[in-house]
XYZ file of C-alpha atoms in Angstrom:
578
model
C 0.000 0.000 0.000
C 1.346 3.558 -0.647
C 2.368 5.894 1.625
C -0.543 7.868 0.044
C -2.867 5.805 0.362
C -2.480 5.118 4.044
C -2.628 8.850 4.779
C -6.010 9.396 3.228
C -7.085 5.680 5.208
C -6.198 7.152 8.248
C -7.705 10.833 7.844
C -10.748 9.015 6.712
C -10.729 7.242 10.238
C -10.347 10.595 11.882
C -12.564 12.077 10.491
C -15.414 9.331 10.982
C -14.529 9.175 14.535
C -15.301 13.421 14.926
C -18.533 13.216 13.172
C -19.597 10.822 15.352
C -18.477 12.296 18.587
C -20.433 15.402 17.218
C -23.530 13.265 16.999
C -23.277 11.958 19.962
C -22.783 15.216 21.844
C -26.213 16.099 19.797
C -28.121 13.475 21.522
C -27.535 14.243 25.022
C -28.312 17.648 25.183
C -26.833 20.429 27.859
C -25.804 18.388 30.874
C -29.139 18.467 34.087
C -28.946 21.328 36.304
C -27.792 19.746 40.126
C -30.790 19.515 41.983
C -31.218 22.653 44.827
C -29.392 22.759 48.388
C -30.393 23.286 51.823
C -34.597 23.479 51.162
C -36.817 23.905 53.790
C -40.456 25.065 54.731
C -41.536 26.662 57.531
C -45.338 27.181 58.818
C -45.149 31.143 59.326
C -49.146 31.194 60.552
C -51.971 29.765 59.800
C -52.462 30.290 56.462
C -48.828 30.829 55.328
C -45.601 29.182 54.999
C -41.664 29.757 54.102
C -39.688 28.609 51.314
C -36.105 28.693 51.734
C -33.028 27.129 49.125
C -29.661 28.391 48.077
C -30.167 29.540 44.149
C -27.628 28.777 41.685
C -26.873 32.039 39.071
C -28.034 31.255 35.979
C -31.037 28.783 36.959
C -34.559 29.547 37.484
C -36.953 27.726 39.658
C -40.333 26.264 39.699
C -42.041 26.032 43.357
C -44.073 23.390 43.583
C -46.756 22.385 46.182
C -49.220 19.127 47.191
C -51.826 19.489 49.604
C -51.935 16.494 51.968
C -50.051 12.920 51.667
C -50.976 12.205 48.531
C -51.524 15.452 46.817
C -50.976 15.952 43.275
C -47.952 18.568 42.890
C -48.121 22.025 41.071
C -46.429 24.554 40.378
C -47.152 27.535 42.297
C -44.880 30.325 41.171
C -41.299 31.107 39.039
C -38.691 32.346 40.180
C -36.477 34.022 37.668
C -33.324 33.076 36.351
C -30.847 34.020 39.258
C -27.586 36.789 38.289
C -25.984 35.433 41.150
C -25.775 32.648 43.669
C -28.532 33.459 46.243
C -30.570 32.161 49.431
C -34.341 32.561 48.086
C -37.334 33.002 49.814
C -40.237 32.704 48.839
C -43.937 33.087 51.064
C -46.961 30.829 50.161
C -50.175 32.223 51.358
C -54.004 31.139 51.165
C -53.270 28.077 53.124
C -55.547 26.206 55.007
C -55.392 25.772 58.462
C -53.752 23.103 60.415
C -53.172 21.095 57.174
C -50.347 19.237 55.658
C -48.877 20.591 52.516
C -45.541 18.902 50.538
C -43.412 21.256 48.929
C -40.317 20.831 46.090
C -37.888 22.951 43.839
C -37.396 22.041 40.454
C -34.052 23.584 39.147
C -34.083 24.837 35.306
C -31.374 25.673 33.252
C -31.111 25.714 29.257
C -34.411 24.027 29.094
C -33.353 21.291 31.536
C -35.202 20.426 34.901
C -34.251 18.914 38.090
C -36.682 18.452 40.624
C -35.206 18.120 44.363
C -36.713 16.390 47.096
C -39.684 17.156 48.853
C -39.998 18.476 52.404
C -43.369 19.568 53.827
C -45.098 21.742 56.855
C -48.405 21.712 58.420
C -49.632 25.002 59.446
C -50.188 26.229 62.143
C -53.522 26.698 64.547
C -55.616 29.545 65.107
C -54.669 31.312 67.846
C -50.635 29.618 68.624
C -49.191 32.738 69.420
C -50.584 35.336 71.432
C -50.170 39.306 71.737
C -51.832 41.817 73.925
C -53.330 45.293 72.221
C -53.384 48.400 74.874
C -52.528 51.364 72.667
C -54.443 52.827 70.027
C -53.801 52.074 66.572
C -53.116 55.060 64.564
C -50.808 53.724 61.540
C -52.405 50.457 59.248
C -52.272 47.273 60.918
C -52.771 43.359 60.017
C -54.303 41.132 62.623
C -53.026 37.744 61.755
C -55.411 34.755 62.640
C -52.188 32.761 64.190
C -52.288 34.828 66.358
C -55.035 35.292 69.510
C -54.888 39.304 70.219
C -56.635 40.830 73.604
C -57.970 44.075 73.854
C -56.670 46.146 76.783
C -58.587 49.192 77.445
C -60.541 51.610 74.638
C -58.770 50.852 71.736
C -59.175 53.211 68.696
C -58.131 53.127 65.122
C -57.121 56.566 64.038
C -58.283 58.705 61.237
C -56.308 57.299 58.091
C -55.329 54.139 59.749
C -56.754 50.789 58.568
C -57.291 47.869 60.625
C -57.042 44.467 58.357
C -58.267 41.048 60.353
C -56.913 37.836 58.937
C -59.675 35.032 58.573
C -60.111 33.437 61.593
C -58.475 35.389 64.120
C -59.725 35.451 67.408
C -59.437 39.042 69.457
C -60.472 38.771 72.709
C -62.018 41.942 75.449
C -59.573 42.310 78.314
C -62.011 41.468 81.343
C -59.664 42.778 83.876
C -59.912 46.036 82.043
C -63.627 46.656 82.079
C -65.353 47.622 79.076
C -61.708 47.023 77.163
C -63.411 48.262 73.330
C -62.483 48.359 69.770
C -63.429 51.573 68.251
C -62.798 52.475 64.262
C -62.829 56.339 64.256
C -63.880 58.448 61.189
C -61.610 58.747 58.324
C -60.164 55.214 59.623
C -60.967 51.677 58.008
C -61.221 47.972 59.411
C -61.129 45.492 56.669
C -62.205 42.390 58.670
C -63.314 39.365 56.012
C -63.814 35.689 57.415
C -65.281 33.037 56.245
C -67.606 30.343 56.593
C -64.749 28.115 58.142
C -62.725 30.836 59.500
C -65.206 33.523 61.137
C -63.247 36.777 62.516
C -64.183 36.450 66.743
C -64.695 39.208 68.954
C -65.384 37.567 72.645
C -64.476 37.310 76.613
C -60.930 36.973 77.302
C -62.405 34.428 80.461
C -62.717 31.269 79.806
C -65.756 29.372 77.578
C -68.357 28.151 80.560
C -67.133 31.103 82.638
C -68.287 34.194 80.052
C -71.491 36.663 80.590
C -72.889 39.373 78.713
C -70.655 42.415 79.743
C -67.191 40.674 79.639
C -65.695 43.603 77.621
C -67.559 46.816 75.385
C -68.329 45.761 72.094
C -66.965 46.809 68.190
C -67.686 50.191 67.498
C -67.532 51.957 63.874
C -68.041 55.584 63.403
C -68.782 56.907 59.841
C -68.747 60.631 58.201
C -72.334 60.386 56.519
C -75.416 62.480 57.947
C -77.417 62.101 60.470
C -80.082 64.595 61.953
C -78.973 66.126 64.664
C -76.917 69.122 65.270
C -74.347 70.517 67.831
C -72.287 67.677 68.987
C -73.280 63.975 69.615
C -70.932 61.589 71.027
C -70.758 58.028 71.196
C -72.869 56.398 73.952
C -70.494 55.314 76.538
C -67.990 57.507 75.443
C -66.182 60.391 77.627
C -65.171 58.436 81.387
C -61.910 59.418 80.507
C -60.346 63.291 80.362
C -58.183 63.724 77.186
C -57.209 62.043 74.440
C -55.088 59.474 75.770
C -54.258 56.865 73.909
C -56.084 53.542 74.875
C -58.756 55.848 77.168
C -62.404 56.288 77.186
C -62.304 59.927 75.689
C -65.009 61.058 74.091
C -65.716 60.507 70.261
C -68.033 62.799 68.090
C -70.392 60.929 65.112
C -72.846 63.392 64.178
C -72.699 66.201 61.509
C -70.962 63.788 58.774
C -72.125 65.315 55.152
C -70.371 62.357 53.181
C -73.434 59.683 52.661
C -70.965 57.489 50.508
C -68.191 57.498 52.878
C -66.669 54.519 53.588
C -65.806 52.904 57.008
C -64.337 49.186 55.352
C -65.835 45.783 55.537
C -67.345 43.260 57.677
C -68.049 39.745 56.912
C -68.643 36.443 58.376
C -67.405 38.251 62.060
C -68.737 37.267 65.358
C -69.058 39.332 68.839
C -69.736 37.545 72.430
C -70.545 38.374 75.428
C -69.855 42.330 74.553
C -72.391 45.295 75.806
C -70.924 47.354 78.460
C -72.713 50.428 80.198
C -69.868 52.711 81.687
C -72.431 55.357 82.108
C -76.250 55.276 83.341
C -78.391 55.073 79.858
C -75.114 54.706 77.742
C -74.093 51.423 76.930
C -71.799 49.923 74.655
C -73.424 47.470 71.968
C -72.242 44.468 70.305
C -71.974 46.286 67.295
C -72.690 49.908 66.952
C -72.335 51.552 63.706
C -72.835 55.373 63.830
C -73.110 57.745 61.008
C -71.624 54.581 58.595
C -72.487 55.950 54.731
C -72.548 53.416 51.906
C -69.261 52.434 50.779
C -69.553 50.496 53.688
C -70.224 46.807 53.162
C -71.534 44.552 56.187
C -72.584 40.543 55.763
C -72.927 37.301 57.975
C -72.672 39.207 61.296
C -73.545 37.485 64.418
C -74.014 38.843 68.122
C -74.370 36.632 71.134
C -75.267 37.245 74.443
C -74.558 41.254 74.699
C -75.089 43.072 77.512
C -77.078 45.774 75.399
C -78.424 45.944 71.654
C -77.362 43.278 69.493
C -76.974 45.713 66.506
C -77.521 49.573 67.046
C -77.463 52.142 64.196
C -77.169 55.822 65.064
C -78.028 57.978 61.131
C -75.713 57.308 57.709
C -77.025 54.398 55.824
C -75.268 51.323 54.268
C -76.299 48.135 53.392
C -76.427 44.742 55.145
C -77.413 41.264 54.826
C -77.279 38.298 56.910
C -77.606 38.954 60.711
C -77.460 37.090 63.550
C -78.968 37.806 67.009
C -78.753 34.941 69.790
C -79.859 35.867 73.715
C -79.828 39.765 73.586
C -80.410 41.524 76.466
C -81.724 44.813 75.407
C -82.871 45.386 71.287
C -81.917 43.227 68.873
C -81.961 45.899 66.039
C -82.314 49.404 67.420
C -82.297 52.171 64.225
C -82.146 56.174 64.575
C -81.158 59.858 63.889
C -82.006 59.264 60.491
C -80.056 56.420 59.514
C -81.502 54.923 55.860
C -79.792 51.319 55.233
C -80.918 48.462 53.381
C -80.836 45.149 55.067
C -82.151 41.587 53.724
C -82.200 38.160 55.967
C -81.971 38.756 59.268
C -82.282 36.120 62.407
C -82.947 36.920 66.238
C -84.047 34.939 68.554
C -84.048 34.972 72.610
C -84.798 32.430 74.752
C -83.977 32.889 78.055
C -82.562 35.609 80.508
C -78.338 35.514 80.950
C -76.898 37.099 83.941
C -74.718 39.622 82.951
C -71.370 40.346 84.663
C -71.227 42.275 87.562
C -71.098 45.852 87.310
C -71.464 45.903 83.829
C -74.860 46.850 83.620
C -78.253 45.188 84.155
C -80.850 43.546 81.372
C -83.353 46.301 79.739
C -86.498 47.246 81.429
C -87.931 47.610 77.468
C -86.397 44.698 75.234
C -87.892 44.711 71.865
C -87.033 43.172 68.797
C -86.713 46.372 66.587
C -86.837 49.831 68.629
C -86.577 51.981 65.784
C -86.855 56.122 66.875
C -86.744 59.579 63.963
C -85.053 62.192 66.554
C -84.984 62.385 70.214
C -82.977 64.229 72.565
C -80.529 67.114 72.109
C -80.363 68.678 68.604
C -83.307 67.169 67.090
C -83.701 71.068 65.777
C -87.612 70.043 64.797
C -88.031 67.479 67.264
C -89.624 64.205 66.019
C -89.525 65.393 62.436
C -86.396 66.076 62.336
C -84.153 65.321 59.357
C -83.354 63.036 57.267
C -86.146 60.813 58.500
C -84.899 57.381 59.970
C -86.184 55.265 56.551
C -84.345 52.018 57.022
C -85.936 49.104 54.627
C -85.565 45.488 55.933
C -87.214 42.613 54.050
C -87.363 38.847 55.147
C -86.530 39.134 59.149
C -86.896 36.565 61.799
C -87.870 38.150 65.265
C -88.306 35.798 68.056
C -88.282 36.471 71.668
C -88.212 34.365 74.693
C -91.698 33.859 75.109
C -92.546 35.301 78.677
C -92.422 38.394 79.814
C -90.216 37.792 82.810
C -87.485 38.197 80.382
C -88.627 41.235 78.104
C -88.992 43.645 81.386
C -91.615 45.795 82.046
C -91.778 47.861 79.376
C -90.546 46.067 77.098
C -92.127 42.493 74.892
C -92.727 44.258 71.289
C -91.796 42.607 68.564
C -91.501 45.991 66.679
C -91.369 49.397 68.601
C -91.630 51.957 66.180
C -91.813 55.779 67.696
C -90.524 58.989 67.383
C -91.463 60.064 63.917
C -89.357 57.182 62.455
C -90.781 55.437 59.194
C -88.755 52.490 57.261
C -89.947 49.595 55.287
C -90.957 46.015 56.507
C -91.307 43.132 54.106
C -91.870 38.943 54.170
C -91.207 38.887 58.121
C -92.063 36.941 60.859
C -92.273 38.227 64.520
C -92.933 35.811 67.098
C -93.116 35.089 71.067
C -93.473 38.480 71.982
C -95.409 38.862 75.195
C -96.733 42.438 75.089
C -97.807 42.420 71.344
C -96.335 41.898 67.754
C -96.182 45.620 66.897
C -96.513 49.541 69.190
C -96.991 52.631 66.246
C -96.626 54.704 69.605
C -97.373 57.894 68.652
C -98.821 60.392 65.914
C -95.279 61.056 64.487
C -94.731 57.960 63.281
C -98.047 57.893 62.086
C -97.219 60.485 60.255
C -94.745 58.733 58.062
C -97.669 55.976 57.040
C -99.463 58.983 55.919
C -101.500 58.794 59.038
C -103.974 55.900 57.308
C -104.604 52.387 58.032
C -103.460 51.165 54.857
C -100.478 53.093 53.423
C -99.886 54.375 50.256
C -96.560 52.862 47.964
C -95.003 55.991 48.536
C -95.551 56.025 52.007
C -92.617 56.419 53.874
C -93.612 53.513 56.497
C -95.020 50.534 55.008
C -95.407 46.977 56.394
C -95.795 43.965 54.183
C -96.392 40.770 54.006
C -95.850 40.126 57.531
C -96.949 37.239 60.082
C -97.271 37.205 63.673
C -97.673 34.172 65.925
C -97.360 33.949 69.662
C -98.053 37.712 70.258
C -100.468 37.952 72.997
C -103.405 37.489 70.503
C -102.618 41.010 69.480
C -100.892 42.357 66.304
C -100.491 45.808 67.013
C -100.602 47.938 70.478
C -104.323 48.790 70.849
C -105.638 52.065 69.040
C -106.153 55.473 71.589
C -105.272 58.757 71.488
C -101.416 58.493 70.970
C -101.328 54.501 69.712
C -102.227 53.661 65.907
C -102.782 50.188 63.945
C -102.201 49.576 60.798
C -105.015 47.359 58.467
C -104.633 43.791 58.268
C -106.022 42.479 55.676
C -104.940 45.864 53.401
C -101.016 45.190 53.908
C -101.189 41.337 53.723
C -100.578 41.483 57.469
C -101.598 38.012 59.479
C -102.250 37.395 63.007
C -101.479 33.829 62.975
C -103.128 31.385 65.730
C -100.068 28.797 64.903
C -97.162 28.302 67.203
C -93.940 29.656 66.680
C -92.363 25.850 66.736
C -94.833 24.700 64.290
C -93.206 27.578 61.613
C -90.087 26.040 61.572
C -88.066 23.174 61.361
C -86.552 23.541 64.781
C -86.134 26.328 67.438
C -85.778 25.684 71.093
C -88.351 25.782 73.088
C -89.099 28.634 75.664
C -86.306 28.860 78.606
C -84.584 26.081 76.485
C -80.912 26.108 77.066
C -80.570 24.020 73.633
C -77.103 24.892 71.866
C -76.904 22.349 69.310
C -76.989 23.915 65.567
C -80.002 20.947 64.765
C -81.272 22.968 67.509
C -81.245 26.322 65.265
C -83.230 25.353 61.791
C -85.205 28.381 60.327
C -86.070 26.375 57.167
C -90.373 26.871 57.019
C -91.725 22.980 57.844
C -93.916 21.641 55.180
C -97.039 23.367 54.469
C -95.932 26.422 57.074
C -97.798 29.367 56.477
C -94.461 31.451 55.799
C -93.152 29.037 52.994
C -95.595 31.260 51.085
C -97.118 34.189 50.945
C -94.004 36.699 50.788
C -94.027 39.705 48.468
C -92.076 38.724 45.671
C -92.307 41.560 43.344
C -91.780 45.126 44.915
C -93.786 48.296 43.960
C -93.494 51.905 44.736
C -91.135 53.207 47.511
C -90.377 49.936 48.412
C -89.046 49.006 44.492
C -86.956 52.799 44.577
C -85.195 51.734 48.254
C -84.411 48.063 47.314
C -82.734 49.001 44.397
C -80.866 45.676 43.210
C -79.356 45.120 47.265
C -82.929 43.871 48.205
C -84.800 41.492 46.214
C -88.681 40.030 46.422
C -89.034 36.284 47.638
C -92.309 33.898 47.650
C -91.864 33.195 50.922
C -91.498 35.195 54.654
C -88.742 34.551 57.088
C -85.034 34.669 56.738
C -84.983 31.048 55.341
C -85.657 29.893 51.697
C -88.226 26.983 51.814
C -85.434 23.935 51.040
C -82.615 26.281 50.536
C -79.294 27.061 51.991
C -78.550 27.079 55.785
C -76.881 30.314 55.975
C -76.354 31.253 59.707
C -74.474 27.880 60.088
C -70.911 26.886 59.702
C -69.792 30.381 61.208
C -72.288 31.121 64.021
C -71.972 30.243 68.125
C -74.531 29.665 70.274
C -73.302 28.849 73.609
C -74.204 30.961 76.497
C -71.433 30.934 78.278
């Protein structure tokens, strides 16, 4: 062979061997990114957890996460290719509570992944940590529901301040500092949003079997929308304390807002026990009192149990509501005034026996009624009783029940609906039952007034009652007729005295001076063939139609509860006593 021809033989070879170590280099691709160091994830709350790992420069990172044991995993967020070696953090939120969740890191680099393996956390219970509040709150704040906060003293949220309550967080009213409070001043917010599993909790700082109505004061809100009176009108309760100290009782103005939109935050799915607190004679504290609140305000599934005073109390503005809950109130369960012009739609309350309250706190009412709804009275009411804006609230498909004897509605008390003062409003598809005294008192020409002083009111009558039934109401529908007392016409506002018992309405309420707490206990649902699983006023006319807007809307039926439909005061209410 010639020298020749062995030279091109062997560059043949050498080149056959290069094209194929090219190919092969093809076929693997850009070597795997090393999976991540030192993860780890850490339950931060109850609701939120850590992600820790050293980052590589140059790779990027998937986070991925599993709910449970054998959760499928996925991807929850990117991080970005890193510029430099790094320890990354990164915070999950929206967790649920107490539950197990598996987390991993897949590295990525020139379109290769690495997944590392997993670690997980279970997160923590409401309530693990504590923290004590005794100063007032004047720059925004978060509440975290981890976390079981106590009240100490009058606690106010400052103008421009908001308050923001994690779902389920428990805050608690400092018994050792009577009538500890949470106020939310004007020009402040609280933005305090449960839910069904994870109510917010105002209640006793004693212990559960050991709490009364009285424990602490109550949530407060205080708006910038009108009301009608003039001068200056503070807070009830308000003032025991010179100054403005923060974390005192000073006083706190409401009245002579002009901002009817004004917004005070939101409310939902929130709960407040054993609140109501009278620091002075006639000036109480209420579970929740909401005074001069305008209508960028936003309240739903509210509950109040066992307060020392009203349940919910409403002093002018006018905002709209919707699912209320009322259990063992000692004074009014919904007491409306000054003017104040809100829309509310399903509302429950129900007594059924008499709680001892704490000691000096305060005593029950002499007068508790189910609504005590008033125009003007007292100081600046510049035309008295017709002062305004007229109080003009509208509340359609409402559930009134009290206790049933009138050892437990005091003496002047056992109405169903007290209406007086020149106030009017609107009251559709209700039931009011077990009120000793009587279903309903018009007590005086005023109010008449606002029904157009006639039996049967006119649609544009600025008090109107429809479509209401009464049952268990001493026989009597309204307080009898004389020279200050008025009745409004059965038959001509689809008004019925019913001679069926309160029980037989309903798929289950206790009985009277039943210390029941079980939820089967608490069923509002009309039984089959109840008289309120029909006739409600489904399609709204006149004033009524112009007030409810799109907020309130007709139903077939009367009550709170939709004949076979959803059971919305459980899941997030309470209804233990003590």
């Amino acid at each position: 062979m010639s020298m020749f021809r062995r030279f091109a033989r062997a560059t043949t070879v050498v080149a056959a061997t290069f094209v194929s170590a090219c190919n092969a280099s093809d076929s693997t691709g850009p070597s795997a990114p090393l999976p991540v160091l030192g993860l780890a994830v850490t339950a931060t709350g109850s609701s939120t957890a850590r992600v820790t790992f050293s980052g590589r420069s140059g790779e990027s990172y998937d986070i991925e996460r599993a709910e449970g044991a054998a959760g499928t995993f996925a991807t929850i967020t990117t991080i970005a290719a890193l510029t430099a070696d790094a320890t990354t953090n990164y915070d999950d939120r929206g967790l649920t509570v107490t539950t197990l969740y598996r987390y991993r890191v897949t590295a990525i680099k020139n379109g290769a992944r690495t997944p590392s393996a997993e670690t997980s956390t279970t997160t923590l219970a409401f309530g693990s940590a504590v923290a004590r509040i005794s100063t007032d709150i004047t720059v925004s704040r978060t509440l975290f529901a981890d976390t079981a906060y106590t009240l100490s003293g009058f606690i106010h949220v400052a103008n421009g301040a908001t308050l923001t309550i994690q779902a389920g967080t428990t805050i608690k009213g400092d018994f050792e500092t009577v009538g500890s409070t949470l106020m939310v001043l004007r020009g402040a917010k609280i933005q305090a949003v449960g839910t069904v599993k994870a109510p917010i909790v105002f209640t006793s700082s004693r212990a559960a079997g050991s709490r009364q109505p009285g424990d602490w004061g109550g949530l407060i809100l205080v708006g910038n929308a009108p009301d009608n009176r003039s001068g200056t009108v503070n807070v009830e309760g308000t003032g025991t304390s010179a100054g403005t100290t923060s974390g005192t009782n000073y006083l706190v103005q409401y009245n002579g807002g002009t901002v009817a939109t004004d917004n005070s935050g939101t409310l939902a799915y929130v709960r407040v026990e054993f609140g109501g607190y009278a620091p002075l004679q006639d000036q109480e504290f209420n579970s929740f009192t909401f005074a001069a609140i305008g209508s960028g305000t936003r309240a739903s599934y509210l509950e109040s149990l066992a307060g020392l005073d009203d349940s919910f109390e409403f002093f002018g503005g006018g905002f709209d509501l919707d699912h209320l809950v009322a259990f063992e109130t000692a004074d009014d369960m919904l007491d409306m005034s000054e003017g104040f012009s809100g829309r509310i739609q399903y509302v429950i309350a129900i007594n059924t026996v008499q709680l001892t309250p704490r000691t000096g706190a305060g005593f029950y009412s002499v007068d508790l009624q189910g609504f005590e709804n008033d125009g003007c009275n007292g100081t600046g009411c510049d035309l008295g009783h017709g002062s305004q804006p007229y109080t003009i609230p509208l509340v359609a498909n409402f559930t009134i029940i009290g206790c049933g004897q009138a050892s437990c509605m005091g003496a002047g008390g056992g109405y169903g609906m007290m209406l007086r003062r020149g106030t009017g409003g609107y009251y559709v598809n209700g039931v009011i039952a077990r009120w000793s005294t009587g279903a309903v008192s018009l007590r005086d020409p005023f109010t008449y007034t606002r029904a157009g002083s006639t039996a049967t009111p006119s649609e544009t009558a600025d008090l109107q009652m429809r479509n209401v039934l009464f049952a268990e109401t001493n026989n009597l529908a309204f307080q009898a007729a004389s020279a200050t007392q008025n009745v409004l016409d059965l038959t001509g506002n689809n008004l019925t005295l019913s001679t069926a018992t309160a029980a037989s309405l309903f798929t289950a309420i206790p009985a009277v001076g039943s210390l029941a707490t079980s939820i089967a206990a608490f069923d509002f649902t009309p039984t089959t063939g109840s008289p309120i699983a029909s006739g409600g006023l489904a399609t709204f006319t006149g004033s009524i139609a112009a007030k409810a807007g799109t907020f309130v809307t007709g139903t077939s039926y009367l009550g709170a509860a939709a004949p076979g439909g959803t059971k919305w005061w459980t899941g997030w209410t309470n209804y233990t006593r003590n």
